Coordinates of C-alpha atoms in Angstrom, one line a residue:
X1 CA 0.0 0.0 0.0
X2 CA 0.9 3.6 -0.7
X3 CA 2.2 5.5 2.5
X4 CA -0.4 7.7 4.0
X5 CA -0.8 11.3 1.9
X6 CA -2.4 14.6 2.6
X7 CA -5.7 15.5 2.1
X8 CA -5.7 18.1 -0.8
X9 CA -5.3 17.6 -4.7
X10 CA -1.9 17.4 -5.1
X11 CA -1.5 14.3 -2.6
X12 CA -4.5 12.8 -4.9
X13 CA -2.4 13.6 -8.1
X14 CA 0.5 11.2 -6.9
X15 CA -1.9 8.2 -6.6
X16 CA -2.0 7.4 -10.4
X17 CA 2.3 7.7 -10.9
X18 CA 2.8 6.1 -7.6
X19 CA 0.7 2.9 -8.0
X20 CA 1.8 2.3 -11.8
X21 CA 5.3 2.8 -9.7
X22 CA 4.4 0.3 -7.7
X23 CA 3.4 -2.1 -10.5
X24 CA 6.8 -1.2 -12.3
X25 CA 8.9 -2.5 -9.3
X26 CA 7.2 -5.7 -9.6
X27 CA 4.3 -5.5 -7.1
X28 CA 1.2 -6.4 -8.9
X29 CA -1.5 -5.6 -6.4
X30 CA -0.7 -2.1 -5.5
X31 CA -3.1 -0.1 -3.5
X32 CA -3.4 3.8 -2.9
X33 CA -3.7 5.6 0.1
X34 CA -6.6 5.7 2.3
X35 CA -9.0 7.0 0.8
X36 CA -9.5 11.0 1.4
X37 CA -5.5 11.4 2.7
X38 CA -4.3 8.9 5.3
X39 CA -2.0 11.2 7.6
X40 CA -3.6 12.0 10.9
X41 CA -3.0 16.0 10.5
X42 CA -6.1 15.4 8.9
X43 CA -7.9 15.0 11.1
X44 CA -6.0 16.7 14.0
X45 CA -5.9 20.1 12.1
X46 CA -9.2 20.3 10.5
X47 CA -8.1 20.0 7.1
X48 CA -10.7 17.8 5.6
X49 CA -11.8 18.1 2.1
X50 CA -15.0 16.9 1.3
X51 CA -14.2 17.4 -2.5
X52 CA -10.5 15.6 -2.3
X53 CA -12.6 12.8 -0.1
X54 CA -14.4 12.3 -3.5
X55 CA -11.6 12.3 -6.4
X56 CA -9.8 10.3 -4.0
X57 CA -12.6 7.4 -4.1
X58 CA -12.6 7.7 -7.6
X59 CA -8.9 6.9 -7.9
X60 CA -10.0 4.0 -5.2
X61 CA -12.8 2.9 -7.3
X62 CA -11.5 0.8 -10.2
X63 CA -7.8 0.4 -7.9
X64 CA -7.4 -3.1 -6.3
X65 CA -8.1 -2.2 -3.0
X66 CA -11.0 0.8 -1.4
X67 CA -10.2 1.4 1.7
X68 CA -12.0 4.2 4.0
X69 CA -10.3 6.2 7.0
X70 CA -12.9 8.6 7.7
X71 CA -16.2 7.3 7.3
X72 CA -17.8 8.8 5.0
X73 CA -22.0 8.8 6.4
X74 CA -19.7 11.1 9.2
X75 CA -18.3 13.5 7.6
X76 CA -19.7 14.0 4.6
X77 CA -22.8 16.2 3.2
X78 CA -25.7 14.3 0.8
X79 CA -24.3 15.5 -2.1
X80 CA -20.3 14.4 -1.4
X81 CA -21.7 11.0 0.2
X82 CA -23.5 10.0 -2.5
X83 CA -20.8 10.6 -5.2
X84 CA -18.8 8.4 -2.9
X85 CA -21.7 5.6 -3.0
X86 CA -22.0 5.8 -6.7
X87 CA -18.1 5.4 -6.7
X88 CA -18.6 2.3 -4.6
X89 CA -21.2 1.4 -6.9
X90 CA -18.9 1.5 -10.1
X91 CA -16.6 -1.3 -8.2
X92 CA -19.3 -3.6 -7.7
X93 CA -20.3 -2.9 -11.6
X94 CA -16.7 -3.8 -12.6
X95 CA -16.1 -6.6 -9.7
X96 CA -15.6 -9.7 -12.4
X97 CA -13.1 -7.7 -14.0
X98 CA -11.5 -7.0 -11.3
X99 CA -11.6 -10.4 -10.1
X100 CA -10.2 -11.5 -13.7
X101 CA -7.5 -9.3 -14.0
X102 CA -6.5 -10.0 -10.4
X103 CA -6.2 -13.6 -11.1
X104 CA -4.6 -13.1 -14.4
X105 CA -1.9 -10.8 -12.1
X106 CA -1.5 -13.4 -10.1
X107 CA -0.4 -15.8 -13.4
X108 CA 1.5 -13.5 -14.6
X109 CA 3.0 -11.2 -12.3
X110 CA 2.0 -8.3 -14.2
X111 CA 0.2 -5.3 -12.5
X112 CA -3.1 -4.6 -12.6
X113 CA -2.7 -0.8 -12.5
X114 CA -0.4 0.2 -16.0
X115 CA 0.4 3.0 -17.4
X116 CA -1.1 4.0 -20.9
X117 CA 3.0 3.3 -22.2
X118 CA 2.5 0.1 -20.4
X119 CA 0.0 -1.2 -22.9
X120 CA 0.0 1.1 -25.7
X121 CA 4.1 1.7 -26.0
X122 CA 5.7 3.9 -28.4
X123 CA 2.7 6.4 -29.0
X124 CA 3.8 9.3 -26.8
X125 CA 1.7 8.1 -23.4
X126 CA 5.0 8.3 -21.3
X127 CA 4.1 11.2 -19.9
X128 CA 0.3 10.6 -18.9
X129 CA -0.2 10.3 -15.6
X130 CA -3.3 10.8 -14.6
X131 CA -5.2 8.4 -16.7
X132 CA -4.4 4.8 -16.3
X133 CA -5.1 1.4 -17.4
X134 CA -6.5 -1.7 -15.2
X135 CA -5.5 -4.5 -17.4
X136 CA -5.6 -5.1 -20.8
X137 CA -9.5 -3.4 -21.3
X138 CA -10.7 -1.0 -18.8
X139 CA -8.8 2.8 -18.9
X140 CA -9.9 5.1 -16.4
X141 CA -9.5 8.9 -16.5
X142 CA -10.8 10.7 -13.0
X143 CA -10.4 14.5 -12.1
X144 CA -7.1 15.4 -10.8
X145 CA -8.1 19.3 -10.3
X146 CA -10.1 20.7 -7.0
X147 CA -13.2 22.1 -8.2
X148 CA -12.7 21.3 -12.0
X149 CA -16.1 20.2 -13.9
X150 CA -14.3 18.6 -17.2
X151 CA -11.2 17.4 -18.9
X152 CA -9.1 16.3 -21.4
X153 CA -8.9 12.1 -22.0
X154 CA -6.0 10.7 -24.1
X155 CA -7.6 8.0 -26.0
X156 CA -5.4 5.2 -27.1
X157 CA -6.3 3.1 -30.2
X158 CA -9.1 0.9 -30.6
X159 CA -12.7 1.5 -29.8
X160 CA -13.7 2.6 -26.5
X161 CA -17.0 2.7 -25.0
X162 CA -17.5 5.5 -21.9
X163 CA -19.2 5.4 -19.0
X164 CA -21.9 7.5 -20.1
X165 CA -22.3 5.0 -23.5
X166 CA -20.1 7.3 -25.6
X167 CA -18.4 5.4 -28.3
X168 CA -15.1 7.0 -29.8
X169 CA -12.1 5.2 -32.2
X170 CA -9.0 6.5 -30.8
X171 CA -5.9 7.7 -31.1
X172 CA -7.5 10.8 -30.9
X173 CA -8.1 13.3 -27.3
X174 CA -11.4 14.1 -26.3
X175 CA -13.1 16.8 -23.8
X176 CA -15.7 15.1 -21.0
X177 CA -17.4 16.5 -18.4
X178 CA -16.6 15.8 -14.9
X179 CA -19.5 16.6 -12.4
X180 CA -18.9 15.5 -8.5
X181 CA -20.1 12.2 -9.1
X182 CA -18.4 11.4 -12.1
X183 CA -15.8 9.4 -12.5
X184 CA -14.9 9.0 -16.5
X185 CA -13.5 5.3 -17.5
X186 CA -14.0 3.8 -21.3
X187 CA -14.2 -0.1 -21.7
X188 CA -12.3 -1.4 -24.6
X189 CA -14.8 -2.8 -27.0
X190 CA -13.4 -5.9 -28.8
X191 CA -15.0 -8.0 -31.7
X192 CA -15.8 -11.2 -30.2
X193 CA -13.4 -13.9 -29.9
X194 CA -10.6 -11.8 -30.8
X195 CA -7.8 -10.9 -28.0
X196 CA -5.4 -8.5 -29.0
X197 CA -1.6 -9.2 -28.7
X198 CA 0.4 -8.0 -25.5
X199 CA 2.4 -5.2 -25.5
X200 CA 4.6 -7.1 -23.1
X201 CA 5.6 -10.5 -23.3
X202 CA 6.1 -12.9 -20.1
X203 CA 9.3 -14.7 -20.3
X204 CA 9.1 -18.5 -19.3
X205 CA 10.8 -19.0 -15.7
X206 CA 14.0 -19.6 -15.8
X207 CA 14.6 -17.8 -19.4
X208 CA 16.0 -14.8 -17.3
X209 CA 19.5 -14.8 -16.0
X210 CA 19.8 -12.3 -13.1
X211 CA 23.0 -10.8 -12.1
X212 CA 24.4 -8.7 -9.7
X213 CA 22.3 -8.0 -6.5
X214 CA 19.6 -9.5 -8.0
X215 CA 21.1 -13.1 -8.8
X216 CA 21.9 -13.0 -5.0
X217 CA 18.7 -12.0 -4.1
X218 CA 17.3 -14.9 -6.5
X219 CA 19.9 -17.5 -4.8
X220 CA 18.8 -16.5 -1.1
X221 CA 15.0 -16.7 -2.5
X222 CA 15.5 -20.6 -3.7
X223 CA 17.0 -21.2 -0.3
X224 CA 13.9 -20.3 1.6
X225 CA 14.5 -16.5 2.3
X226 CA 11.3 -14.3 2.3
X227 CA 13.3 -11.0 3.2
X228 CA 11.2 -10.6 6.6
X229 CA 13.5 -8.2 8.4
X230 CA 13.0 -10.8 11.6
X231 CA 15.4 -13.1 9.7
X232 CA 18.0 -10.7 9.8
X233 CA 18.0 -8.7 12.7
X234 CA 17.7 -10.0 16.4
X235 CA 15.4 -7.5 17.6
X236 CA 13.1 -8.4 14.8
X237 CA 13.1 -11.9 15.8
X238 CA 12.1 -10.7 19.5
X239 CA 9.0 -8.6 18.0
X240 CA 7.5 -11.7 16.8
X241 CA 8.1 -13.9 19.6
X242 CA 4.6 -15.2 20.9
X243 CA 5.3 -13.5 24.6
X244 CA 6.6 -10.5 23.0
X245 CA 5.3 -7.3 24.7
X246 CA 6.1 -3.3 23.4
X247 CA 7.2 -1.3 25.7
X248 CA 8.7 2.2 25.2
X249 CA 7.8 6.6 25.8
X250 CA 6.2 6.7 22.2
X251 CA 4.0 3.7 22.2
X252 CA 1.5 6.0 22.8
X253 CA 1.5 8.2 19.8
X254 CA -2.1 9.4 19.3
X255 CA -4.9 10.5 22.1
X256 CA -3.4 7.4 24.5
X257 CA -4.5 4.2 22.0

């Protein structure tokens, strides 16, 4: 998971780079920030947002985790609230392709959250990063900008059909709106029975020859290592002893919990 951000626009601008990061590094299941900004001056300095608590859902919404801080029937008006719900309710409209692409991750090792490059390489998408691509079919372009009402979508090639039943042949960039409640993301429409290639190809195992840190790594990994820091550091080891209990001055580090 992402470490905890703030809550304003810019924090929600990093989730998009950061998770296709994530998925770069080889860590296919990457999940944002708490949704809203995870970092407790949040909440201590009274800097919520109800409009970065929505955008942030958004980003949440077609990720492969949600997960709430702040609940949202708490601090949240009826509008805000229920461009949350219908957030929530675009995850349960996508959940078998999430479920597919999670299991096809699993396969394959590739992430489920890629950047437009990812899939589409070679067509000038290097620099888009805030639009991204869950899998092979399902883009998604949500509002990066407080109080913005519409923007730009790169659309790659192929046929794409929006959320709000548009249908549009890309290459090409196209101007949408972007109410509260909307969060913009175009399903690839295939003809049936026809899969198009990979942009990136999965190498059989052991078709890879690692060197370096790497083939150590690899070496250690055969042997049984898992790279839990308990196996390499005593006072690791002590933390997850069965009697272990934590003492220390900053144990309690927020309102005595």
């Amino acid at each position: 998971r992402l470490c905890d951000k703030g809550a304003n626009m810019a924090a929600v601008r990093e989730l998009i780079p950061s998770l296709v990061n994530l998925g770069l590094m080889g860590h296919p299941f990457a999940c944002p920030d708490m949704i809203g900004g995870g970092m407790l001056t949040v909440f201590r300095e009274n800097k919520f947002n109800p409009e970065v608590y929505v955008r942030s859902a958004q980003v949440h919404a077609l990720s492969p985790m949600m997960q709430f801080s702040a609940s949202p029937w708490r601090r949240l008006d009826a509008a805000h609230l229920a461009a949350v719900r219908k957030a929530v309710a675009i995850r349960q409209q996508h959940a078998d392709y999430l479920v597919r692409t999670m299991r096809e991750s699993a396969k394959t090792g590739l992430p489920m959250i890629r950047s437009l490059e990812f899939v589409f390489p070679g067509r000038g998408y290097a620099c888009v990063n805030d639009q991204f691509m869950l899998g092979e079919d399902l883009m998604v372009a949500p509002q990066m900008k407080d109080g913005a009402r519409e923007r730009t979508v790169r659309i790659p090639p192929g046929t794409w059909r929006a959320d709000d039943g548009t249908v549009t042949t890309g290459p090409c960039e196209t101007t949408v709106s972007t109410p509260l409640d909307r969060l913009p993301h175009y399903e690839r429409v295939r003809a049936a029975g026809v899969k198009c290639p990979d942009a990136f190809t999965v190498p059989k195992p052991g078709a890879v020859k690692p060197t370096g840190w790497l083939r150590e790594w690899a070496q250690a990994a055969a042997k049984g290592a898992t790279g839990r820091m308990e196996e390499v550091d005593e006072e690791f080891r002590k933390a997850w002893a069965a009697d272990f209990t934590p003492r220390g001055k900053n144990l309690n580090w927020f309102n005595g919990t």
